Coordinates of C-alpha atoms and ligand atoms in Angstrom, one line a residue:
M221 CA -115.6 -187.6 -73.0
G222 CA -113.7 -187.5 -69.7
K223 CA -114.1 -184.6 -67.2
W224 CA -110.6 -183.1 -68.0
K225 CA -111.2 -183.2 -71.7
E226 CA -114.5 -181.3 -71.2
I227 CA -112.6 -178.7 -69.2
Y228 CA -109.9 -178.6 -71.9
N229 CA -112.5 -177.9 -74.6
S230 CA -114.1 -175.2 -72.6
K231 CA -110.8 -173.4 -72.2
L232 CA -109.6 -174.0 -75.8
T233 CA -109.4 -170.9 -77.9
S234 CA -107.1 -169.3 -80.5
A235 CA -103.7 -167.6 -80.0
E236 CA -105.3 -164.3 -81.2
E237 CA -108.1 -164.6 -78.5
I238 CA -105.4 -165.2 -75.8
A239 CA -103.4 -162.2 -77.1
K240 CA -106.6 -160.0 -76.5
R241 CA -106.4 -160.9 -72.8
I242 CA -103.0 -159.3 -72.5
N243 CA -103.0 -155.5 -71.7
S244 CA -100.6 -152.5 -71.9
G245 CA -98.1 -152.6 -69.0
D246 CA -98.4 -156.4 -68.4
V247 CA -95.3 -158.3 -67.4
C248 CA -95.4 -161.6 -69.4
A249 CA -93.2 -164.5 -68.4
S250 CA -92.2 -167.4 -70.5
T251 CA -89.8 -170.2 -69.4
C252 CA -86.8 -170.7 -71.6
A253 CA -85.8 -171.6 -75.2
L254 CA -88.3 -174.1 -76.6
G255 CA -90.9 -173.3 -73.9
E256 CA -91.7 -170.0 -75.6
P257 CA -95.3 -170.1 -76.9
L258 CA -94.6 -168.8 -80.4
G259 CA -98.2 -168.7 -81.6
I260 CA -99.3 -166.5 -78.7
V261 CA -96.2 -164.3 -78.7
D262 CA -96.6 -163.7 -82.4
A263 CA -100.3 -162.9 -82.1
L264 CA -99.4 -160.6 -79.2
A265 CA -96.8 -158.7 -81.2
E266 CA -99.4 -158.3 -84.1
R267 CA -102.0 -157.0 -81.6
V268 CA -99.5 -154.6 -80.0
L269 CA -98.8 -153.0 -83.4
K270 CA -102.4 -152.9 -84.6
E271 CA -104.0 -151.6 -81.4
D272 CA -101.0 -149.5 -80.3
L273 CA -100.5 -151.2 -76.9
S274 CA -97.5 -150.1 -74.9
D275 CA -95.0 -151.1 -72.2
I276 CA -95.6 -154.8 -72.4
E277 CA -92.6 -156.8 -71.1
H278 CA -91.8 -160.3 -72.5
H279 CA -89.4 -162.2 -70.3
L280 CA -87.6 -165.3 -71.6
L281 CA -84.3 -167.0 -71.2
L282 CA -82.7 -167.8 -74.6
T283 CA -84.7 -166.8 -77.7
L284 CA -84.3 -169.4 -80.4
K285 CA -86.0 -167.4 -83.2
N286 CA -86.0 -164.0 -84.8
N287 CA -89.2 -163.0 -83.1
K288 CA -91.3 -160.0 -84.1
Y289 CA -90.9 -158.5 -80.6
L290 CA -87.2 -158.0 -81.4
D291 CA -88.0 -155.6 -84.3
P292 CA -87.0 -151.9 -83.9
Q293 CA -90.7 -150.9 -84.4
M294 CA -91.6 -152.5 -81.1
V295 CA -89.7 -150.0 -79.0
G296 CA -91.9 -148.6 -76.3
K297 CA -94.6 -151.1 -77.2
M298 CA -93.3 -154.6 -76.4
K299 CA -89.9 -155.0 -74.7
H300 CA -88.0 -158.2 -74.5
V301 CA -86.2 -158.9 -71.3
A302 CA -83.6 -161.6 -71.9
W303 CA -82.5 -163.7 -69.0
F304 CA -79.7 -165.0 -71.3
T305 CA -79.1 -163.5 -74.7
S306 CA -78.8 -165.6 -77.8
G307 CA -77.7 -164.8 -81.3
Y308 CA -81.2 -163.6 -82.0
S309 CA -81.6 -161.2 -79.1
R310 CA -78.0 -160.0 -78.7
K311 CA -78.3 -157.1 -81.2
A312 CA -81.6 -155.8 -79.6
V313 CA -80.0 -155.9 -76.2
N314 CA -76.8 -154.2 -77.3
E315 CA -78.7 -151.5 -79.2
G316 CA -80.7 -150.7 -76.1
R317 CA -84.0 -151.9 -77.5
A318 CA -84.2 -154.9 -75.3
D319 CA -83.1 -155.4 -71.7
F320 CA -81.4 -158.2 -69.8
M321 CA -81.7 -159.7 -66.3
P322 CA -78.4 -160.4 -64.5
C323 CA -78.7 -163.4 -62.3
Y324 CA -77.4 -166.8 -61.3
Y325 CA -79.7 -169.3 -63.0
K326 CA -80.3 -171.1 -59.7
D327 CA -81.8 -167.9 -58.4
A328 CA -84.3 -167.3 -61.2
P329 CA -87.2 -169.2 -59.5
K330 CA -86.7 -167.2 -56.3
L331 CA -86.6 -164.0 -58.3
W332 CA -90.0 -164.9 -59.8
R333 CA -91.4 -165.8 -56.4
E334 CA -90.2 -162.8 -54.6
H335 CA -88.9 -160.0 -56.8
V336 CA -90.4 -160.0 -60.3
E337 CA -94.2 -160.5 -60.5
A338 CA -95.7 -161.8 -63.7
D339 CA -99.1 -160.6 -64.8
V340 CA -99.2 -163.3 -67.4
F341 CA -97.5 -166.6 -67.6
Y342 CA -97.5 -168.4 -71.0
A343 CA -95.7 -171.5 -72.2
T344 CA -95.6 -174.3 -74.8
V345 CA -96.6 -177.7 -73.3
S346 CA -96.9 -181.3 -74.5
P347 CA -100.5 -182.5 -75.0
M348 CA -102.7 -183.2 -72.0
D349 CA -102.9 -186.8 -70.6
K350 CA -106.0 -188.5 -69.4
H351 CA -105.5 -187.2 -65.9
G352 CA -105.5 -183.6 -67.0
W353 CA -101.7 -183.0 -66.8
F354 CA -99.5 -181.2 -69.4
T355 CA -95.7 -181.2 -69.1
F356 CA -93.4 -178.2 -69.8
G357 CA -91.4 -180.7 -71.9
V358 CA -87.8 -179.6 -72.4
A359 CA -88.4 -176.3 -70.7
A360 CA -89.2 -177.0 -67.0
S361 CA -86.5 -174.4 -66.0
N362 CA -88.4 -171.9 -63.8
A363 CA -91.9 -172.4 -65.2
R364 CA -93.6 -173.3 -61.9
A365 CA -92.0 -170.3 -60.1
Q366 CA -93.1 -167.9 -62.8
M367 CA -96.6 -169.3 -62.6
S368 CA -96.7 -169.0 -58.8
R369 CA -97.8 -165.3 -58.8
A370 CA -99.1 -164.9 -62.3
K371 CA -102.6 -163.5 -62.6
K372 CA -103.3 -165.2 -65.9
I373 CA -102.0 -168.6 -67.1
F374 CA -102.1 -169.4 -70.8
L375 CA -100.8 -172.6 -72.5
E376 CA -99.9 -173.4 -76.1
V377 CA -100.3 -177.1 -76.8
N378 CA -97.8 -178.5 -79.3
E379 CA -97.7 -182.2 -80.0
F380 CA -94.0 -181.9 -81.1
M381 CA -93.1 -180.9 -77.5
P382 CA -91.7 -184.1 -75.8
R383 CA -93.7 -185.4 -72.9
A384 CA -91.0 -185.1 -70.2
H385 CA -90.7 -186.8 -66.9
G386 CA -89.9 -184.9 -63.7
T387 CA -91.6 -182.0 -61.8
G388 CA -92.3 -179.7 -64.8
I389 CA -96.0 -180.3 -64.9
V390 CA -99.1 -178.1 -65.0
H391 CA -102.8 -179.2 -64.6
I392 CA -105.7 -178.1 -66.8
S393 CA -107.5 -176.8 -63.6
E394 CA -104.7 -174.2 -63.2
V395 CA -105.1 -172.8 -66.7
D396 CA -107.1 -169.7 -67.8
A397 CA -107.1 -170.5 -71.5
L398 CA -105.2 -172.5 -74.1
C399 CA -104.6 -172.8 -77.8
E400 CA -103.1 -175.5 -80.0
N401 CA -100.1 -174.8 -82.3
H402 CA -98.5 -178.0 -83.6
I403 CA -95.2 -176.8 -85.0
P404 CA -91.8 -178.6 -85.1
L405 CA -89.5 -177.4 -82.4
A406 CA -86.5 -175.3 -83.4
E407 CA -83.3 -177.3 -83.7
L408 CA -79.8 -176.2 -82.8
G409 CA -77.3 -176.9 -85.6
E410 CA -74.6 -179.4 -85.0
A411 CA -71.5 -177.8 -83.4
Q412 CA -68.5 -178.0 -85.7
I413 CA -65.5 -179.5 -83.8
N414 CA -62.0 -178.4 -84.9
E415 CA -58.5 -179.6 -83.9
K416 CA -58.2 -177.1 -81.0
D417 CA -61.5 -178.4 -79.6
K418 CA -60.2 -181.9 -79.7
Y419 CA -57.0 -181.0 -77.8
I420 CA -59.0 -179.1 -75.1
A421 CA -61.5 -181.9 -74.8
K422 CA -58.7 -184.5 -74.5
F423 CA -57.0 -182.6 -71.6
I424 CA -60.3 -182.6 -69.8
A425 CA -61.3 -186.2 -70.6
D426 CA -58.0 -187.4 -69.1
L427 CA -59.0 -185.8 -65.7
I428 CA -62.5 -187.4 -65.6
P429 CA -62.7 -190.6 -63.7
D430 CA -65.1 -193.5 -64.5
G431 CA -68.3 -193.1 -62.4
A432 CA -68.2 -189.3 -62.4
T433 CA -71.4 -187.2 -62.8
I434 CA -71.0 -184.6 -65.4
Q435 CA -72.5 -181.2 -66.4
L436 CA -71.7 -179.9 -69.8
G437 CA -72.5 -176.3 -70.7
I438 CA -73.5 -174.3 -73.7
G439 CA -71.3 -173.6 -76.8
G440 CA -69.1 -175.7 -79.1
M441 CA -66.5 -176.8 -76.6
P442 CA -68.6 -178.7 -74.0
N443 CA -70.0 -180.8 -76.9
A444 CA -66.5 -181.7 -78.1
V445 CA -65.8 -182.9 -74.5
G446 CA -68.8 -185.3 -74.8
Q447 CA -67.2 -186.9 -77.8
Q448 CA -63.9 -187.6 -75.9
L449 CA -65.7 -189.5 -73.2
L450 CA -66.7 -192.6 -75.3
D451 CA -64.2 -194.8 -73.5
K452 CA -65.4 -193.9 -70.0
K453 CA -67.7 -196.1 -67.9
D454 CA -70.8 -195.5 -65.8
L455 CA -70.9 -191.8 -66.1
G456 CA -73.9 -189.9 -64.7
I457 CA -75.6 -186.7 -65.9
H458 CA -76.8 -183.8 -63.7
S459 CA -76.8 -180.8 -66.0
E460 CA -78.7 -177.6 -66.4
M461 CA -78.9 -178.1 -70.1
F462 CA -79.4 -181.5 -71.8
T463 CA -77.8 -181.8 -75.2
D464 CA -77.3 -184.1 -78.2
G465 CA -73.9 -185.0 -76.8
M466 CA -75.5 -186.3 -73.6
F467 CA -78.1 -188.4 -75.5
Q468 CA -75.3 -189.9 -77.6
L469 CA -73.3 -190.8 -74.4
I470 CA -76.5 -192.6 -73.1
E471 CA -77.0 -194.4 -76.4
A472 CA -73.3 -195.4 -76.4
G473 CA -73.7 -197.0 -73.0
V474 CA -71.1 -194.6 -71.5
V475 CA -73.7 -192.8 -69.3
T476 CA -75.7 -195.3 -67.2
N477 CA -76.4 -193.0 -64.2
R478 CA -75.9 -196.1 -62.0
K479 CA -73.0 -194.8 -60.0
K480 CA -74.6 -191.5 -59.1
S481 CA -74.8 -190.6 -55.4
I482 CA -78.4 -189.4 -55.8
N483 CA -81.1 -189.7 -58.4
K484 CA -79.6 -193.1 -59.4
N485 CA -80.5 -194.4 -62.9
K486 CA -81.7 -191.0 -64.0
A487 CA -80.2 -188.1 -65.8
I488 CA -81.4 -184.8 -64.3
S489 CA -81.7 -181.6 -66.2
G490 CA -83.5 -178.2 -66.3
F491 CA -84.0 -177.8 -70.1
A492 CA -82.9 -179.1 -73.4
A493 CA -82.2 -177.9 -76.9
G494 CA -80.7 -179.7 -79.9
S495 CA -81.8 -181.9 -82.7
K496 CA -85.1 -183.6 -83.7
K497 CA -83.5 -186.9 -82.7
L498 CA -82.8 -185.5 -79.2
Y499 CA -86.5 -184.5 -78.8
E500 CA -87.7 -187.9 -79.9
F501 CA -85.3 -189.5 -77.4
L502 CA -86.6 -187.4 -74.5
D503 CA -90.3 -188.1 -75.3
D504 CA -91.8 -190.2 -72.4
N505 CA -88.3 -191.3 -71.4
P506 CA -88.2 -192.1 -67.6
G507 CA -84.4 -192.2 -67.8
V508 CA -84.3 -188.4 -68.0
E509 CA -86.1 -186.0 -65.6
F510 CA -86.5 -182.3 -66.0
H511 CA -86.8 -180.2 -62.8
S512 CA -87.0 -176.7 -61.6
I513 CA -83.6 -175.0 -62.0
D514 CA -83.4 -174.1 -58.3
Y515 CA -83.1 -177.8 -57.7
V516 CA -80.9 -178.7 -60.6
N517 CA -78.4 -175.9 -60.0
D518 CA -78.5 -175.9 -56.2
L519 CA -75.0 -176.1 -54.9
N520 CA -76.2 -178.5 -52.1
V521 CA -77.7 -180.8 -54.6
I522 CA -74.7 -180.8 -57.0
A523 CA -72.4 -181.3 -54.1
Q524 CA -74.1 -184.5 -53.0
H525 CA -72.6 -186.2 -56.1
D526 CA -69.1 -187.4 -55.5
N527 CA -66.6 -186.7 -58.3
F528 CA -68.9 -184.1 -59.9
I529 CA -67.4 -182.7 -63.1
S530 CA -68.5 -179.4 -64.6
V531 CA -67.3 -178.2 -68.0
N532 CA -68.2 -174.7 -69.3
A533 CA -66.7 -172.2 -71.7
T534 CA -65.4 -168.7 -71.1
V535 CA -64.6 -165.6 -73.1
E536 CA -61.6 -164.1 -71.3
V537 CA -59.6 -164.8 -68.1
D538 CA -57.1 -162.5 -66.3
L539 CA -53.9 -163.5 -64.7
I540 CA -55.4 -164.1 -61.2
G541 CA -58.3 -166.2 -62.6
Q542 CA -61.3 -163.8 -62.9
A543 CA -63.3 -165.1 -65.8
C544 CA -65.7 -163.2 -68.1
S545 CA -68.0 -165.7 -69.8
E546 CA -70.9 -163.6 -70.9
S547 CA -69.7 -160.3 -72.5
I548 CA -67.2 -159.1 -75.0
G549 CA -66.0 -156.0 -73.1
T550 CA -69.2 -154.1 -72.4
Q551 CA -71.2 -155.9 -75.1
Q552 CA -73.6 -158.5 -73.7
F553 CA -73.0 -161.8 -75.4
S554 CA -74.9 -164.4 -73.4
G555 CA -75.5 -164.5 -69.6
T556 CA -74.2 -166.0 -66.4
G557 CA -76.5 -169.0 -66.8
G558 CA -75.6 -171.8 -64.5
Q559 CA -71.8 -171.4 -64.9
V560 CA -71.2 -170.2 -61.4
D561 CA -73.7 -172.5 -59.8
F562 CA -71.9 -175.5 -61.3
V563 CA -68.4 -174.3 -60.7
R564 CA -69.3 -173.8 -57.0
G565 CA -71.3 -177.1 -56.8
A566 CA -68.4 -179.1 -58.3
G567 CA -66.0 -177.3 -55.9
A568 CA -68.1 -178.5 -53.0
S569 CA -68.4 -182.1 -54.3
K570 CA -66.0 -184.7 -52.8
G571 CA -63.5 -185.3 -55.6
G572 CA -65.3 -182.7 -57.8
K573 CA -63.6 -180.6 -60.4
S574 CA -64.7 -177.7 -62.7
F575 CA -63.2 -176.8 -66.0
L576 CA -63.5 -173.5 -67.8
T577 CA -62.4 -173.8 -71.4
T578 CA -61.3 -171.2 -74.0
Y579 CA -59.2 -171.0 -77.1
S580 CA -56.0 -169.2 -76.3
T581 CA -56.8 -166.5 -78.8
A582 CA -59.8 -164.8 -80.7
K583 CA -60.0 -163.1 -84.1
N584 CA -57.3 -164.9 -86.0
D585 CA -54.8 -164.9 -83.2
T586 CA -54.9 -161.1 -82.8
I587 CA -56.4 -161.1 -79.3
S588 CA -55.2 -163.2 -76.4
K589 CA -58.1 -164.5 -74.3
I590 CA -55.7 -164.8 -71.3
T591 CA -55.1 -161.2 -70.4
H592 CA -53.2 -159.3 -67.7
Q593 CA -56.5 -157.5 -67.0
L594 CA -60.0 -158.0 -68.3
T595 CA -61.2 -155.8 -71.1
P596 CA -62.7 -152.6 -69.5
G597 CA -66.4 -153.2 -68.9
A598 CA -66.2 -157.0 -69.1
H599 CA -68.7 -158.7 -66.9
V600 CA -67.0 -161.0 -64.4
T601 CA -68.8 -164.3 -64.3
C602 CA -66.6 -166.5 -62.1
S603 CA -64.5 -164.8 -59.4
K604 CA -60.9 -165.8 -58.8
N605 CA -62.0 -167.6 -55.7
D606 CA -64.4 -169.9 -57.6
I607 CA -62.4 -170.9 -60.7
D608 CA -60.7 -174.3 -60.6
Y609 CA -59.2 -175.5 -63.9
L610 CA -58.6 -173.3 -67.0
V611 CA -58.0 -175.2 -70.2
T612 CA -56.8 -174.0 -73.6
E613 CA -55.5 -175.9 -76.6
Y614 CA -52.0 -175.6 -74.9
G615 CA -53.0 -177.5 -71.7
A616 CA -55.0 -177.5 -68.4
V617 CA -53.9 -175.6 -65.3
Q618 CA -55.5 -175.9 -61.9
L619 CA -55.8 -172.5 -60.2
K620 CA -57.5 -173.7 -57.0
G621 CA -55.1 -173.8 -54.1
K622 CA -52.5 -171.8 -56.1
T623 CA -51.1 -168.3 -55.2
A624 CA -51.5 -165.3 -57.4
S625 CA -48.0 -165.8 -58.6
Q626 CA -48.5 -169.5 -59.3
R627 CA -51.7 -168.7 -61.2
A628 CA -50.1 -166.1 -63.4
K629 CA -47.2 -168.4 -64.3
G630 CA -49.6 -171.3 -64.9
L631 CA -52.0 -169.2 -67.1
I632 CA -49.1 -167.8 -69.1
S633 CA -47.9 -171.3 -69.8
I634 CA -51.2 -172.2 -71.6
A635 CA -51.5 -168.8 -73.4
H636 CA -50.8 -168.6 -77.1
P637 CA -46.9 -168.6 -77.4
K638 CA -47.1 -165.4 -79.4
F639 CA -48.5 -163.6 -76.3
R640 CA -46.5 -165.2 -73.5
E641 CA -43.6 -162.7 -73.4
E642 CA -46.0 -159.8 -73.3
L643 CA -48.1 -161.4 -70.6
L644 CA -45.0 -162.1 -68.5
F645 CA -43.9 -158.5 -68.8
E646 CA -47.3 -157.2 -67.7
A647 CA -47.5 -159.8 -64.9
K648 CA -44.1 -158.6 -63.6
K649 CA -45.3 -155.0 -63.8
L650 CA -48.3 -155.9 -61.7
G651 CA -46.0 -157.6 -59.1
L652 CA -47.6 -160.9 -59.8
I653 CA -44.4 -162.9 -60.5
I654 CA -42.6 -163.9 -57.3
Ligands
COA72 N1 -62.3 -160.9 -77.4 C1 -63.0 -160.7 -78.5 N2 -63.8 -161.6 -79.1 C2 -64.0 -162.7 -78.5 C3 -63.3 -163.1 -77.3 C4 -62.5 -162.1 -76.8 N3 -61.8 -162.4 -75.6 N4 -63.7 -164.3 -77.0 C5 -64.6 -164.8 -77.9 N5 -64.7 -163.8 -78.8 C6 -65.6 -163.9 -80.0 C7 -65.2 -165.1 -80.9 O1 -64.2 -164.8 -81.8 C8 -66.5 -165.4 -81.6 O2 -66.7 -164.5 -82.6 P1 -67.2 -165.0 -84.1 O3 -68.6 -165.6 -83.8 O4 -67.2 -163.8 -84.9 O5 -66.2 -166.0 -84.5 C9 -67.6 -165.1 -80.5 O6 -66.9 -164.2 -79.6 C10 -68.1 -166.3 -79.7 O7 -67.0 -167.0 -79.1 P2 -67.0 -168.5 -79.0 O8 -65.8 -168.9 -78.2 O9 -67.3 -169.2 -80.3 O10 -68.4 -168.7 -78.1 P3 -69.3 -170.0 -77.8 O11 -70.5 -169.9 -78.7 O12 -68.5 -171.2 -77.8 O13 -69.8 -169.6 -76.3 C11 -69.5 -168.7 -74.1 C12 -68.9 -169.4 -75.3 C13 -68.5 -168.5 -73.0 C14 -70.0 -167.3 -74.6 C15 -70.7 -169.5 -73.7 O14 -70.3 -170.8 -73.2 C16 -71.5 -168.9 -72.5 O15 -72.3 -168.1 -72.7 N6 -71.1 -169.2 -71.2 C17 -71.8 -168.6 -70.1 C18 -72.9 -169.4 -69.5 C19 -72.6 -170.8 -69.1 O16 -71.5 -171.3 -69.2 N7 -73.6 -171.6 -68.7 C20 -73.4 -172.9 -68.2 C21 -74.5 -173.8 -68.3 S1 -75.4 -173.9 -69.8

């Protein structure tokens, strides 16, 4: 037996034993989405209830499961801190039982290194190799930064976690204890694409040149855009999140990464979530690298790519171009994520463009998503100075380089026809139409 395997065996224990090493008041950090060590976290929630522990914090970006720690009985005992809320954590956050962390995703590693100190770092990893290395698989994100000041480091080894290439690695010598939990990774259901999505995606695809490097965000729309790119050539990928749509573009030969200005021949990402097929594609694939998010989302890295194209969705936009992409009024819906990082990065790229997409209306055409003012309490994600294109099913308008009056007229032209007159009336009242 090799040296590293001996050390592995000496540190191998159960999730329950690891949970016993976590105490009341501990701040526990887990990377994102599929990096969450579900066996340890479940064992911890059980222990918290049984032994009446209190004030434990569990930090994670994007919960993909209805975990025990989200249960109302955990209040005061184990609190979830969401760095981006999902359909599972949203209710707990909006009912005041869980907290959330506002931040630009690019800043998350720095926050862990300088502002939020983890007592415990725990993560799911792919199995150890003969050199003693594990990978954080599809959840490199901010793992190394969270680890940097953690007092205890626990790993959950899962053979279903892809062995990813890139800098998201951890060595057995750095670990306090580990357990094994071989469970299939959660899959995201396939996004249903409707006619409106197709129109929006087509407007965007027409503005993407061959050879461009793309980032596609979270939600149904960015995936629809992927499907409209099948006749493009030599695209590259540099994207915070790696999705099924991207893997399909690579398989179709549309994405080659050959024309990228940096990281040629490789797609670069921070984390992934999607289907089983996607996870199989990413396993030991040198064509896709996962890196810390302060590299992937760094404006200066993004801007080194010529013709960088960023596509993300938004919830609501006012007539001068302030975009709320993370709340419905005061109710937290998701998070800032990397939207602003990529909008700014694309803005700084030579020939770069960023697109925010939205349907023109919500709730069966009763609400216009282009509004004369944002819903009170809406969280502004992109400022009016950052936004470039806004796209609805009625067209794409570029706001960059446009005056307030030109913006208002352009945005009204792609609002739902039913709301255009009212928006024009309000815009005039605000002195926006000149
Ligand atoms: N007023 C009221 N309700 C609204 C609304 C508005 N202005 N806009 C959307 N909604 C409702 C929708 O009707 C829908 O409700 P339903 O589920 O009952 O049908 C719900 O909110 C979600 O809207 P939808 O457009 O389907 O959201 P999505 O899942 O496509 O996600 C974002 C869109 C903007 C929330 C998502 O892309 C996001 O979180 N972006 C910010 C982070 C980001 O872009 N990161 C980039 C890199 S990953």
